[in-house]
Amino acid sequence: MTLSHSQDAKQKLIIIGNGMVGHHMVEQLIERGATEAYDITVFGEERHIAYDRVHLSEYFSGRDAESLALCASDYYETNGVTLRKQECVTKIDRDAGEVVTEQGRYAYDRLVLATGSYPFVPPIPGNDRAKCLVYRTLDDLDAIREAAEDATTGVVVGGGLLGLEAANALRGLNLDTAVVEFAPRLMPMQVDTEGGELLREKIEDLGVQVLTGRATQEIVDGEASFHRMVFQDEKVLETDLIVFSAGIRPRDELARDCSLEMGERGGVVVDDRCLTSDPSILAIGEVAVWNNSIFGLVGPGYQMAKAAVATLMPGEDALTFSGADMSTKLKLMGVDVGSIGDAHGDRTPGAKMFRYLDQIKQQYRKMVVSSDGKRLVGAMLVGDNSYYDTLMQYYDNGLELPDDPASLILPSSEGAPTLGADALPETATICSCHNVTKADVCASIDAGATDLGAVKGDTKASTGCGGCTALLKSVVDHELEARGVEVDKSICEHFALTRQEIYDIVRVEGIKTFSELIAKHGASQSRGLGCDICKPAVASILASCFNEPITDASHIPLQDTNDTFMANMQKNGTYSVVPRVPGGEISPDKLIVLGQVAEKYKLYTKVTGGQRIDLFGARLEDLPDIWGELIAAGFETGHAYGKSLRTVKSCVGSTWCRYGVQDSVGMAIKLENRYKGLRSPHKIKFGVSGCTRECAEAQSKDVGIIATENGWNLYVCGNGGMRPRHAELLATDMDEDTMIRTIDRFLMYYVRTADRLQRTSVWRENLEGGLDHIRDVVVDDSLGLGEELESQMQTVIDNYECEWANAIKDPEKLKRFRSFVNDARPDPDIIMMSERGQLRPA
Amino acid sequence: MSTATAMKPEAETDMSWQPLCTKADLVEFSGIAAWIETAEGPAQVAIFYLPGHDQELYAVDHHDPFSNANVVARGIVGDIKGEPVVASPIYKQHFRLKDGSCVEDDSVALRTWKLSFKGDEVGIEV
Ligand SMILES: Cc1cc2nc3c(=O)[nH]c(=O)nc-3n(C[C@H](O)[C@H](O)[C@H](O)COP(=O)(O)OP(=O)(O)OC[C@H]3O[C@@H](n4cnc5c(N)ncnc54)[C@H](O)[C@@H]3O)c2cc1C
């Protein structure tokens, strides 16, 4: 720590624990350039690199360890941080300044404890039997999955937040599930008696048995099942599998052994800078105790990580940890539960309450207000969390309540009340995951961001749990307006309309040509010609609505060259030709035809990422002949040139693969044939994997489908390419019909509402309400649009015709494929050379 | 080159009127390509047809100077602030049909020619 160190003698920083908070700290350190000053080594006991524990349960609904990982597998290495996975620290030797593992001793100058917590297993005789498990790590979930294989029933001990999540997971594994809770109600920390009753009803409706007020005395061999649980009143419950979820305890054994100051109920005591009683050692996350509290949520952990980084890298900002709000909003087994501040009203002297209970709709809301009735000190929600955001703003910012406070929890025909963005103070937290305030949003706008997407990119707001998207959007809109930024969403100078508005006009008025549209709805100064922005956009809209051949005379001038010539123009003016190969399945004789055609027309061949074959270097005038031969052999156009469905990539599936659980190729072919020819705001790619190994990389596609034992999981809005984005799970275990109906609706809703050239991923980022909104519309049909979207898709499907087959039978349409109107010579400027046995542009 | 053509008085041009194709060969609001003979030798031109507009026929170089490929006739026709343009199908620069100038880069221009109908025939003045 002295200045006498030579420049390259960096300080040694060791972080124990590669969990969510430890990883966040590493990210922050890297971002701040801390690797210049520190040699950083991280010890992680688990097999996996840090992963998203908050979404752990999705491991059972199709996600794997890789997709839950918080970073790429080479992230640490690339950034010069040493990660020692599967190496548990067993001792801290403070005198020597070393940590000890089975493999060796490592010196440190600064040490960070980020060891998290472990699940508490109540001291019940028999709790160490086989098939008595916990729910915290990926390995735990593997063990549960394995134990569930020959089980039919499962019990979760503990009816708190994590217990209910575990119960849902057991249910998903097809076990008859029961929850046993010691307290007289479920989620005793978050809800009161009324709320707990409602929650019980809702959860029992889902087929989960709820036993409250039960203390387990012992666990012994069962008669009909593997275990028998004996309760305080001698009643018994038999089950094959038990998961304990009775709270968590800090993993503080290392700190205790080296005599750091401990909290009364465990945990390592830290100050505002996350320093422990030994100033060379810091602690963050669930192992740390601050002001007598342990924070069992990831948000406060992240804040501690930031404070710890500020402590290690003194300078610009003296960020400290000053406690955190434990308010939460969750969806447990599809049931909304929210809890804000002093939800029970037992920490605020003289607190008064408002309560609303609807036993028909199964909703319960409670507000706790200060004794003078002016401020909100807490709130509790069961059944409908749409009231949460507004209540949270009143609570968090100490805003004065409206004259009629009850209106904040009473049902109203307009839905939950919202708080105007202008009423929020600059300090109001908009996104608690990334700690973004209204002032941060304003700063991003002042620095040039002009839309929601840009503000998200700048501030990261709303990229965590996404719960604040609606609020963020209203703040962004309001602030843009306040700055007089007229957000001009016109598609181009020829239409003072957005793509969505044009789409609605075309559909409602049944307009079928560009000339009619621009005559009726074009901007006044327009000459009626349109341009290369609006024409292809309108062509795509017309095709989505009516699916007439794009080569019809009235549509031809609208298309991009690729659509006009139904091939992809390459840099020397020649084209590439890609016939459809549905699902990537191709017979040997068709493969031979592709080879023969390529040979005859001197085409360069390459296998594409979408599992088909691209033939490059076709001359304009050869396209009709090439297609004549391909169509005769049974090929169809592959729409590689269009903003439309490209490919449905698949793995080989259960037909051949030892691991496959469904016929992924069959499904891919079916889907590709269903949606081929659908024109959309941008290209669309699908993937279908036959099991969770995910060999088809479906989670990087606009629509990804992964087979499960019980059906199919549907993922949406993924992307590879320039801005990779994992697709998100929209629905699980669907049968084929339900899935196809859901995809119909999803695609049509996208086609209807997206901007031009907006991929599904960007569309979803900008969509108010995000994934939940998509789910509401396409799965729960909240807008009542379902049938209409389906029937629109049916129109597109019914009117499908291979564009090339349509064109080559019409001499009028082939006119355009002449190289020159007055000379049949090919263009002499196209010059090819040979490379690796094929031709390429010279 | 284009200045030279422009200076030729109308009456004398009959000698240099080259028939290229018929009206039926044109594609409305879009382009086709043709060969012409010029003083410097053969050249590829892009011909655009905007029926019902003040000027219905336009001819510019088919060669796109940005990509060096002969593709201009395959671009999308439109207008920018009322001026008819074609967008290169490769890198999307816009060229004004009237004088061939490039909207994005005023140091670049396509050559232009004058086209006209004689009955059903379409010809070019060289
Ligand atoms: C199923 C589930 C759902 C959850 N849902 C939510 C939610 O919705 N919202 C929310 O805010 N929070 C949620 N949480 C809590 C959240 O996951 C934790 O708050 C967060 O993971 C804490 O991060 P941490 O880094 O402190 O601990 P952890 O993530 O537990 O990481 C600690 C790591 O340190 C390792 N370790 C411990 N001791 C050693 C040692 N001696 N040597 C080497 N490595 C060691 C451990 O193996 C572990 O990998 C949930 C938790 C679970 C289990």
PDB file of N, CA, C and O in Angstrom, chain A residues 493-494 527 529-530 532 535-536 557 559-561 565 569-573 575 620 815-816 818-823 827-829, chain B residues 20 24-31 33-35 44 53 69-71 74 76-82 84 87 89-90 92 94:
ATOM      1  N   GLU A 493     -40.227  12.013 -46.412  1.00  0.00           N
ATOM      2  CA  GLU A 493     -40.887  13.271 -46.782  1.00  0.00           C
ATOM      3  C   GLU A 493     -42.186  13.054 -47.543  1.00  0.00           C
ATOM      4  O   GLU A 493     -42.962  13.988 -47.708  1.00  0.00           O
ATOM      5  N   HIS A 494     -42.453  11.848 -47.989  1.00  0.00           N
ATOM      6  CA  HIS A 494     -43.657  11.631 -48.790  1.00  0.00           C
ATOM      7  C   HIS A 494     -44.893  11.287 -47.977  1.00  0.00           C
ATOM      8  O   HIS A 494     -46.004  11.345 -48.480  1.00  0.00           O
ATOM      9  N   ARG A 527     -44.536  14.735 -55.000  1.00  0.00           N
ATOM     10  CA  ARG A 527     -44.871  14.649 -56.417  1.00  0.00           C
ATOM     11  C   ARG A 527     -45.507  13.313 -56.759  1.00  0.00           C
ATOM     12  O   ARG A 527     -45.717  13.003 -57.910  1.00  0.00           O
ATOM     13  N   LEU A 529     -44.128  10.434 -56.439  1.00  0.00           N
ATOM     14  CA  LEU A 529     -43.183   9.413 -56.867  1.00  0.00           C
ATOM     15  C   LEU A 529     -42.756   8.498 -55.722  1.00  0.00           C
ATOM     16  O   LEU A 529     -42.421   7.353 -55.928  1.00  0.00           O
ATOM     17  N   GLY A 530     -42.743   9.056 -54.513  1.00  0.00           N
ATOM     18  CA  GLY A 530     -42.216   8.280 -53.393  1.00  0.00           C
ATOM     19  C   GLY A 530     -40.710   8.216 -53.437  1.00  0.00           C
ATOM     20  O   GLY A 530     -40.080   8.998 -54.154  1.00  0.00           O
ATOM     21  N   ASP A 532     -36.923   5.652 -52.118  1.00  0.00           N
ATOM     22  CA  ASP A 532     -36.428   4.322 -51.771  1.00  0.00           C
ATOM     23  C   ASP A 532     -36.634   3.980 -50.299  1.00  0.00           C
ATOM     24  O   ASP A 532     -36.256   2.911 -49.853  1.00  0.00           O
ATOM     25  N   LYS A 535     -41.242   3.493 -50.572  1.00  0.00           N
ATOM     26  CA  LYS A 535     -41.756   2.517 -51.538  1.00  0.00           C
ATOM     27  C   LYS A 535     -41.569   1.064 -51.083  1.00  0.00           C
ATOM     28  O   LYS A 535     -42.545   0.302 -51.051  1.00  0.00           O
ATOM     29  N   PRO A 536     -40.350   0.676 -50.691  1.00  0.00           N
ATOM     30  CA  PRO A 536     -40.230  -0.712 -50.204  1.00  0.00           C
ATOM     31  C   PRO A 536     -41.053  -0.960 -48.944  1.00  0.00           C
ATOM     32  O   PRO A 536     -41.585  -2.053 -48.748  1.00  0.00           O
ATOM     33  N   PRO A 557     -42.292  -1.210 -59.357  1.00  0.00           N
ATOM     34  CA  PRO A 557     -41.440  -0.038 -59.112  1.00  0.00           C
ATOM     35  C   PRO A 557     -41.189   0.229 -57.629  1.00  0.00           C
ATOM     36  O   PRO A 557     -40.373   1.058 -57.279  1.00  0.00           O
ATOM     37  N   GLN A 559     -40.192  -2.061 -55.391  1.00  0.00           N
ATOM     38  CA  GLN A 559     -39.290  -3.006 -54.738  1.00  0.00           C
ATOM     39  C   GLN A 559     -37.836  -2.578 -54.848  1.00  0.00           C
ATOM     40  O   GLN A 559     -37.420  -1.999 -55.820  1.00  0.00           O
ATOM     41  N   ASP A 560     -37.113  -2.944 -53.851  1.00  0.00           N
ATOM     42  CA  ASP A 560     -35.672  -2.888 -53.895  1.00  0.00           C
ATOM     43  C   ASP A 560     -35.207  -3.811 -55.011  1.00  0.00           C
ATOM     44  O   ASP A 560     -35.911  -4.751 -55.352  1.00  0.00           O
ATOM     45  N   THR A 561     -34.017  -3.577 -55.543  1.00  0.00           N
ATOM     46  CA  THR A 561     -33.572  -4.415 -56.647  1.00  0.00           C
ATOM     47  C   THR A 561     -33.647  -5.897 -56.295  1.00  0.00           C
ATOM     48  O   THR A 561     -34.000  -6.737 -57.108  1.00  0.00           O
ATOM     49  N   PHE A 565     -35.813  -8.439 -58.714  1.00  0.00           N
ATOM     50  CA  PHE A 565     -35.222  -9.527 -59.478  1.00  0.00           C
ATOM     51  C   PHE A 565     -35.207 -10.831 -58.686  1.00  0.00           C
ATOM     52  O   PHE A 565     -34.682 -11.840 -59.130  1.00  0.00           O
ATOM     53  N   MET A 569     -28.491  -8.897 -54.928  1.00  0.00           N
ATOM     54  CA  MET A 569     -27.447  -8.272 -55.730  1.00  0.00           C
ATOM     55  C   MET A 569     -26.122  -8.274 -54.981  1.00  0.00           C
ATOM     56  O   MET A 569     -26.051  -7.940 -53.806  1.00  0.00           O
ATOM     57  N   GLN A 570     -25.069  -8.662 -55.664  1.00  0.00           N
ATOM     58  CA  GLN A 570     -23.734  -8.656 -55.076  1.00  0.00           C
ATOM     59  C   GLN A 570     -22.958  -7.444 -55.582  1.00  0.00           C
ATOM     60  O   GLN A 570     -23.430  -6.706 -56.428  1.00  0.00           O
ATOM     61  N   LYS A 571     -21.732  -7.275 -55.102  1.00  0.00           N
ATOM     62  CA  LYS A 571     -21.055  -6.001 -55.328  1.00  0.00           C
ATOM     63  C   LYS A 571     -20.709  -5.744 -56.795  1.00  0.00           C
ATOM     64  O   LYS A 571     -20.494  -4.615 -57.181  1.00  0.00           O
ATOM     65  N   ASN A 572     -20.686  -6.783 -57.642  1.00  0.00           N
ATOM     66  CA  ASN A 572     -20.367  -6.542 -59.051  1.00  0.00           C
ATOM     67  C   ASN A 572     -21.619  -6.541 -59.926  1.00  0.00           C
ATOM     68  O   ASN A 572     -21.533  -6.636 -61.140  1.00  0.00           O
ATOM     69  N   GLY A 573     -22.789  -6.465 -59.298  1.00  0.00           N
ATOM     70  CA  GLY A 573     -24.014  -6.380 -60.083  1.00  0.00           C
ATOM     71  C   GLY A 573     -24.592  -7.734 -60.460  1.00  0.00           C
ATOM     72  O   GLY A 573     -25.652  -7.807 -61.061  1.00  0.00           O
ATOM     73  N   TYR A 575     -26.018 -11.624 -59.159  1.00  0.00           N
ATOM     74  CA  TYR A 575     -26.939 -11.955 -58.080  1.00  0.00           C
ATOM     75  C   TYR A 575     -26.597 -13.291 -57.455  1.00  0.00           C
ATOM     76  O   TYR A 575     -25.954 -14.148 -58.074  1.00  0.00           O
ATOM     77  N   LEU A 620     -27.979 -11.374 -64.419  1.00  0.00           N
ATOM     78  CA  LEU A 620     -29.386 -10.987 -64.488  1.00  0.00           C
ATOM     79  C   LEU A 620     -30.155 -11.799 -65.521  1.00  0.00           C
ATOM     80  O   LEU A 620     -31.210 -12.375 -65.239  1.00  0.00           O
ATOM     81  N   LYS A 815     -39.575  -9.579 -69.010  1.00  0.00           N
ATOM     82  CA  LYS A 815     -39.013  -8.480 -69.774  1.00  0.00           C
ATOM     83  C   LYS A 815     -37.849  -7.805 -69.047  1.00  0.00           C
ATOM     84  O   LYS A 815     -36.844  -7.447 -69.652  1.00  0.00           O
ATOM     85  N   ARG A 816     -38.037  -7.650 -67.760  1.00  0.00           N
ATOM     86  CA  ARG A 816     -37.042  -6.913 -66.989  1.00  0.00           C
ATOM     87  C   ARG A 816     -35.726  -7.651 -66.834  1.00  0.00           C
ATOM     88  O   ARG A 816     -34.745  -7.087 -66.370  1.00  0.00           O
ATOM     89  N   ARG A 818     -33.885  -8.866 -69.119  1.00  0.00           N
ATOM     90  CA  ARG A 818     -32.940  -8.737 -70.227  1.00  0.00           C
ATOM     91  C   ARG A 818     -31.762  -7.894 -69.765  1.00  0.00           C
ATOM     92  O   ARG A 818     -31.955  -6.890 -69.070  1.00  0.00           O
ATOM     93  N   SER A 819     -30.542  -8.267 -70.156  1.00  0.00           N
ATOM     94  CA  SER A 819     -29.399  -7.448 -69.736  1.00  0.00           C
ATOM     95  C   SER A 819     -29.514  -6.073 -70.367  1.00  0.00           C
ATOM     96  O   SER A 819     -29.322  -5.055 -69.705  1.00  0.00           O
ATOM     97  N   PHE A 820     -29.838  -6.025 -71.669  1.00  0.00           N
ATOM     98  CA  PHE A 820     -30.030  -4.758 -72.360  1.00  0.00           C
ATOM     99  C   PHE A 820     -31.246  -4.888 -73.238  1.00  0.00           C
ATOM    100  O   PHE A 820     -31.492  -5.945 -73.820  1.00  0.00           O
ATOM    101  N   VAL A 821     -31.972  -3.812 -73.360  1.00  0.00           N
ATOM    102  CA  VAL A 821     -33.217  -3.873 -74.093  1.00  0.00           C
ATOM    103  C   VAL A 821     -32.978  -4.010 -75.596  1.00  0.00           C
ATOM    104  O   VAL A 821     -33.808  -4.524 -76.333  1.00  0.00           O
ATOM    105  N   ASN A 822     -31.794  -3.580 -76.059  1.00  0.00           N
ATOM    106  CA  ASN A 822     -31.537  -3.607 -77.497  1.00  0.00           C
ATOM    107  C   ASN A 822     -30.349  -4.483 -77.867  1.00  0.00           C
ATOM    108  O   ASN A 822     -29.733  -4.316 -78.903  1.00  0.00           O
ATOM    109  N   ASP A 823     -29.986  -5.400 -76.983  1.00  0.00           N
ATOM    110  CA  ASP A 823     -28.801  -6.212 -77.255  1.00  0.00           C
ATOM    111  C   ASP A 823     -28.786  -7.380 -76.278  1.00  0.00           C
ATOM    112  O   ASP A 823     -28.933  -7.174 -75.075  1.00  0.00           O
ATOM    113  N   ASP A 827     -23.326  -8.337 -70.012  1.00  0.00           N
ATOM    114  CA  ASP A 827     -22.526  -7.174 -69.633  1.00  0.00           C
ATOM    115  C   ASP A 827     -21.044  -7.556 -69.648  1.00  0.00           C
ATOM    116  O   ASP A 827     -20.599  -8.389 -68.857  1.00  0.00           O
ATOM    117  N   PRO A 828     -20.233  -6.951 -70.537  1.00  0.00           N
ATOM    118  CA  PRO A 828     -18.817  -7.347 -70.659  1.00  0.00           C
ATOM    119  C   PRO A 828     -17.976  -6.891 -69.475  1.00  0.00           C
ATOM    120  O   PRO A 828     -16.834  -7.347 -69.326  1.00  0.00           O
ATOM    121  N   ASP A 829     -18.519  -6.007 -68.634  1.00  0.00           N
ATOM    122  CA  ASP A 829     -17.711  -5.510 -67.508  1.00  0.00           C
ATOM    123  C   ASP A 829     -17.712  -6.459 -66.315  1.00  0.00           C
ATOM    124  O   ASP A 829     -17.044  -6.209 -65.318  1.00  0.00           O
TER     125      ASP A 829
ATOM    126  N   LEU B  20     -33.958   3.018 -79.813  1.00  0.00           N
ATOM    127  CA  LEU B  20     -33.441   2.041 -78.841  1.00  0.00           C
ATOM    128  C   LEU B  20     -34.405   0.889 -78.593  1.00  0.00           C
ATOM    129  O   LEU B  20     -34.020  -0.265 -78.518  1.00  0.00           O
ATOM    130  N   ALA B  24     -43.390  -0.434 -75.332  1.00  0.00           N
ATOM    131  CA  ALA B  24     -43.743  -1.653 -74.588  1.00  0.00           C
ATOM    132  C   ALA B  24     -42.553  -2.233 -73.829  1.00  0.00           C
ATOM    133  O   ALA B  24     -42.729  -2.990 -72.874  1.00  0.00           O
ATOM    134  N   ASP B  25     -41.340  -1.870 -74.250  1.00  0.00           N
ATOM    135  CA  ASP B  25     -40.173  -2.366 -73.529  1.00  0.00           C
ATOM    136  C   ASP B  25     -39.924  -1.629 -72.214  1.00  0.00           C
ATOM    137  O   ASP B  25     -39.204  -2.112 -71.346  1.00  0.00           O
ATOM    138  N   LEU B  26     -40.502  -0.451 -72.082  1.00  0.00           N
ATOM    139  CA  LEU B  26     -40.265   0.347 -70.868  1.00  0.00           C
ATOM    140  C   LEU B  26     -41.011  -0.268 -69.689  1.00  0.00           C
ATOM    141  O   LEU B  26     -42.002  -0.969 -69.858  1.00  0.00           O
ATOM    142  N   VAL B  27     -40.490   0.004 -68.488  1.00  0.00           N
ATOM    143  CA  VAL B  27     -41.202  -0.423 -67.277  1.00  0.00           C
ATOM    144  C   VAL B  27     -41.615   0.837 -66.519  1.00  0.00           C
ATOM    145  O   VAL B  27     -40.769   1.658 -66.163  1.00  0.00           O
ATOM    146  N   GLU B  28     -42.920   1.008 -66.329  1.00  0.00           N
ATOM    147  CA  GLU B  28     -43.425   2.240 -65.717  1.00  0.00           C
ATOM    148  C   GLU B  28     -42.815   2.486 -64.339  1.00  0.00           C
ATOM    149  O   GLU B  28     -42.737   1.582 -63.514  1.00  0.00           O
ATOM    150  N   PHE B  29     -42.399   3.737 -64.119  1.00  0.00           N
ATOM    151  CA  PHE B  29     -41.812   4.167 -62.851  1.00  0.00           C
ATOM    152  C   PHE B  29     -40.602   3.334 -62.435  1.00  0.00           C
ATOM    153  O   PHE B  29     -40.326   3.163 -61.254  1.00  0.00           O
ATOM    154  N   SER B  30     -39.922   2.814 -63.444  1.00  0.00           N
ATOM    155  CA  SER B  30     -38.732   2.026 -63.126  1.00  0.00           C
ATOM    156  C   SER B  30     -37.785   2.089 -64.310  1.00  0.00           C
ATOM    157  O   SER B  30     -38.025   2.848 -65.254  1.00  0.00           O
ATOM    158  N   GLY B  31     -36.705   1.305 -64.265  1.00  0.00           N
ATOM    159  CA  GLY B  31     -35.676   1.457 -65.291  1.00  0.00           C
ATOM    160  C   GLY B  31     -35.373   0.205 -66.080  1.00  0.00           C
ATOM    161  O   GLY B  31     -35.679  -0.911 -65.663  1.00  0.00           O
ATOM    162  N   ALA B  33     -32.040  -1.131 -69.096  1.00  0.00           N
ATOM    163  CA  ALA B  33     -30.719  -0.741 -69.587  1.00  0.00           C
ATOM    164  C   ALA B  33     -30.648  -0.927 -71.101  1.00  0.00           C
ATOM    165  O   ALA B  33     -31.354  -1.758 -71.662  1.00  0.00           O
ATOM    166  N   ALA B  34     -29.786  -0.127 -71.749  1.00  0.00           N
ATOM    167  CA  ALA B  34     -29.618  -0.252 -73.203  1.00  0.00           C
ATOM    168  C   ALA B  34     -28.194   0.156 -73.568  1.00  0.00           C
ATOM    169  O   ALA B  34     -27.497   0.816 -72.786  1.00  0.00           O
ATOM    170  N   TRP B  35     -27.762  -0.302 -74.752  1.00  0.00           N
ATOM    171  CA  TRP B  35     -26.480   0.138 -75.292  1.00  0.00           C
ATOM    172  C   TRP B  35     -26.730   1.306 -76.238  1.00  0.00           C
ATOM    173  O   TRP B  35     -27.700   1.289 -76.990  1.00  0.00           O
ATOM    174  N   GLN B  44     -23.307   2.133 -71.874  1.00  0.00           N
ATOM    175  CA  GLN B  44     -24.529   1.552 -71.297  1.00  0.00           C
ATOM    176  C   GLN B  44     -25.333   2.673 -70.639  1.00  0.00           C
ATOM    177  O   GLN B  44     -24.797   3.436 -69.840  1.00  0.00           O
ATOM    178  N   HIS B  53     -45.765  12.458 -65.990  1.00  0.00           N
ATOM    179  CA  HIS B  53     -44.991  13.540 -65.387  1.00  0.00           C
ATOM    180  C   HIS B  53     -44.520  14.517 -66.455  1.00  0.00           C
ATOM    181  O   HIS B  53     -44.502  14.194 -67.638  1.00  0.00           O
ATOM    182  N   ALA B  69     -20.090  -0.969 -60.803  1.00  0.00           N
ATOM    183  CA  ALA B  69     -20.891  -2.019 -61.449  1.00  0.00           C
ATOM    184  C   ALA B  69     -21.950  -1.339 -62.305  1.00  0.00           C
ATOM    185  O   ALA B  69     -22.343  -0.201 -62.047  1.00  0.00           O
ATOM    186  N   ASN B  70     -22.403  -2.052 -63.338  1.00  0.00           N
ATOM    187  CA  ASN B  70     -23.411  -1.485 -64.233  1.00  0.00           C
ATOM    188  C   ASN B  70     -24.801  -1.860 -63.741  1.00  0.00           C
ATOM    189  O   ASN B  70     -25.331  -2.902 -64.103  1.00  0.00           O
ATOM    190  N   VAL B  71     -25.375  -1.017 -62.892  1.00  0.00           N
ATOM    191  CA  VAL B  71     -26.588  -1.402 -62.162  1.00  0.00           C
ATOM    192  C   VAL B  71     -27.609  -0.289 -61.984  1.00  0.00           C
ATOM    193  O   VAL B  71     -28.669  -0.526 -61.398  1.00  0.00           O
ATOM    194  N   ARG B  74     -31.345  -0.555 -62.279  1.00  0.00           N
ATOM    195  CA  ARG B  74     -32.070  -1.438 -61.360  1.00  0.00           C
ATOM    196  C   ARG B  74     -32.342  -0.781 -60.006  1.00  0.00           C
ATOM    197  O   ARG B  74     -32.734  -1.432 -59.048  1.00  0.00           O
ATOM    198  N   ILE B  76     -34.169   2.119 -57.360  1.00  0.00           N
ATOM    199  CA  ILE B  76     -35.539   2.586 -57.129  1.00  0.00           C
ATOM    200  C   ILE B  76     -35.649   4.049 -57.544  1.00  0.00           C
ATOM    201  O   ILE B  76     -34.803   4.879 -57.188  1.00  0.00           O
ATOM    202  N   VAL B  77     -36.699   4.369 -58.280  1.00  0.00           N
ATOM    203  CA  VAL B  77     -36.945   5.740 -58.698  1.00  0.00           C
ATOM    204  C   VAL B  77     -37.826   6.419 -57.654  1.00  0.00           C
ATOM    205  O   VAL B  77     -38.742   5.814 -57.123  1.00  0.00           O
ATOM    206  N   GLY B  78     -37.519   7.679 -57.361  1.00  0.00           N
ATOM    207  CA  GLY B  78     -38.337   8.403 -56.408  1.00  0.00           C
ATOM    208  C   GLY B  78     -38.083   9.875 -56.588  1.00  0.00           C
ATOM    209  O   GLY B  78     -37.538  10.303 -57.609  1.00  0.00           O
ATOM    210  N   ASP B  79     -38.494  10.684 -55.596  1.00  0.00           N
ATOM    211  CA  ASP B  79     -38.106  12.079 -55.678  1.00  0.00           C
ATOM    212  C   ASP B  79     -37.627  12.554 -54.328  1.00  0.00           C
ATOM    213  O   ASP B  79     -38.016  12.046 -53.296  1.00  0.00           O
ATOM    214  N   ILE B  80     -36.705  13.525 -54.365  1.00  0.00           N
ATOM    215  CA  ILE B  80     -36.258  14.184 -53.145  1.00  0.00           C
ATOM    216  C   ILE B  80     -36.620  15.645 -53.309  1.00  0.00           C
ATOM    217  O   ILE B  80     -36.176  16.297 -54.248  1.00  0.00           O
ATOM    218  N   LYS B  81     -37.456  16.155 -52.446  1.00  0.00           N
ATOM    219  CA  LYS B  81     -37.970  17.525 -52.524  1.00  0.00           C
ATOM    220  C   LYS B  81     -38.457  17.843 -53.936  1.00  0.00           C
ATOM    221  O   LYS B  81     -38.146  18.895 -54.504  1.00  0.00           O
ATOM    222  N   GLY B  82     -39.163  16.933 -54.530  1.00  0.00           N
ATOM    223  CA  GLY B  82     -39.766  17.194 -55.830  1.00  0.00           C
ATOM    224  C   GLY B  82     -38.893  16.870 -57.028  1.00  0.00           C
ATOM    225  O   GLY B  82     -39.380  16.812 -58.145  1.00  0.00           O
ATOM    226  N   PRO B  84     -36.898  14.340 -59.357  1.00  0.00           N
ATOM    227  CA  PRO B  84     -36.812  12.898 -59.562  1.00  0.00           C
ATOM    228  C   PRO B  84     -35.377  12.394 -59.413  1.00  0.00           C
ATOM    229  O   PRO B  84     -34.437  13.035 -59.895  1.00  0.00           O
ATOM    230  N   ALA B  87     -32.008   5.752 -56.866  1.00  0.00           N
ATOM    231  CA  ALA B  87     -31.087   5.339 -55.803  1.00  0.00           C
ATOM    232  C   ALA B  87     -30.265   4.159 -56.301  1.00  0.00           C
ATOM    233  O   ALA B  87     -30.810   3.185 -56.805  1.00  0.00           O
ATOM    234  N   PRO B  89     -28.681   0.762 -56.459  1.00  0.00           N
ATOM    235  CA  PRO B  89     -29.098  -0.423 -55.703  1.00  0.00           C
ATOM    236  C   PRO B  89     -27.975  -1.010 -54.864  1.00  0.00           C
ATOM    237  O   PRO B  89     -28.222  -1.864 -54.039  1.00  0.00           O
ATOM    238  N   ILE B  90     -26.755  -0.553 -55.063  1.00  0.00           N
ATOM    239  CA  ILE B  90     -25.666  -1.159 -54.286  1.00  0.00           C
ATOM    240  C   ILE B  90     -25.401  -0.389 -53.003  1.00  0.00           C
ATOM    241  O   ILE B  90     -25.643  -0.891 -51.924  1.00  0.00           O
ATOM    242  N   LYS B  92     -26.715   2.782 -52.420  1.00  0.00           N
ATOM    243  CA  LYS B  92     -27.879   3.643 -52.129  1.00  0.00           C
ATOM    244  C   LYS B  92     -27.669   5.149 -52.294  1.00  0.00           C
ATOM    245  O   LYS B  92     -28.488   5.927 -51.822  1.00  0.00           O
ATOM    246  N   HIS B  94     -28.050   8.665 -54.169  1.00  0.00           N
ATOM    247  CA  HIS B  94     -29.110   9.120 -55.069  1.00  0.00           C
ATOM    248  C   HIS B  94     -28.538   9.980 -56.194  1.00  0.00           C
ATOM    249  O   HIS B  94     -27.684  10.839 -55.941  1.00  0.00           O
TER     250      HIS B  94
END
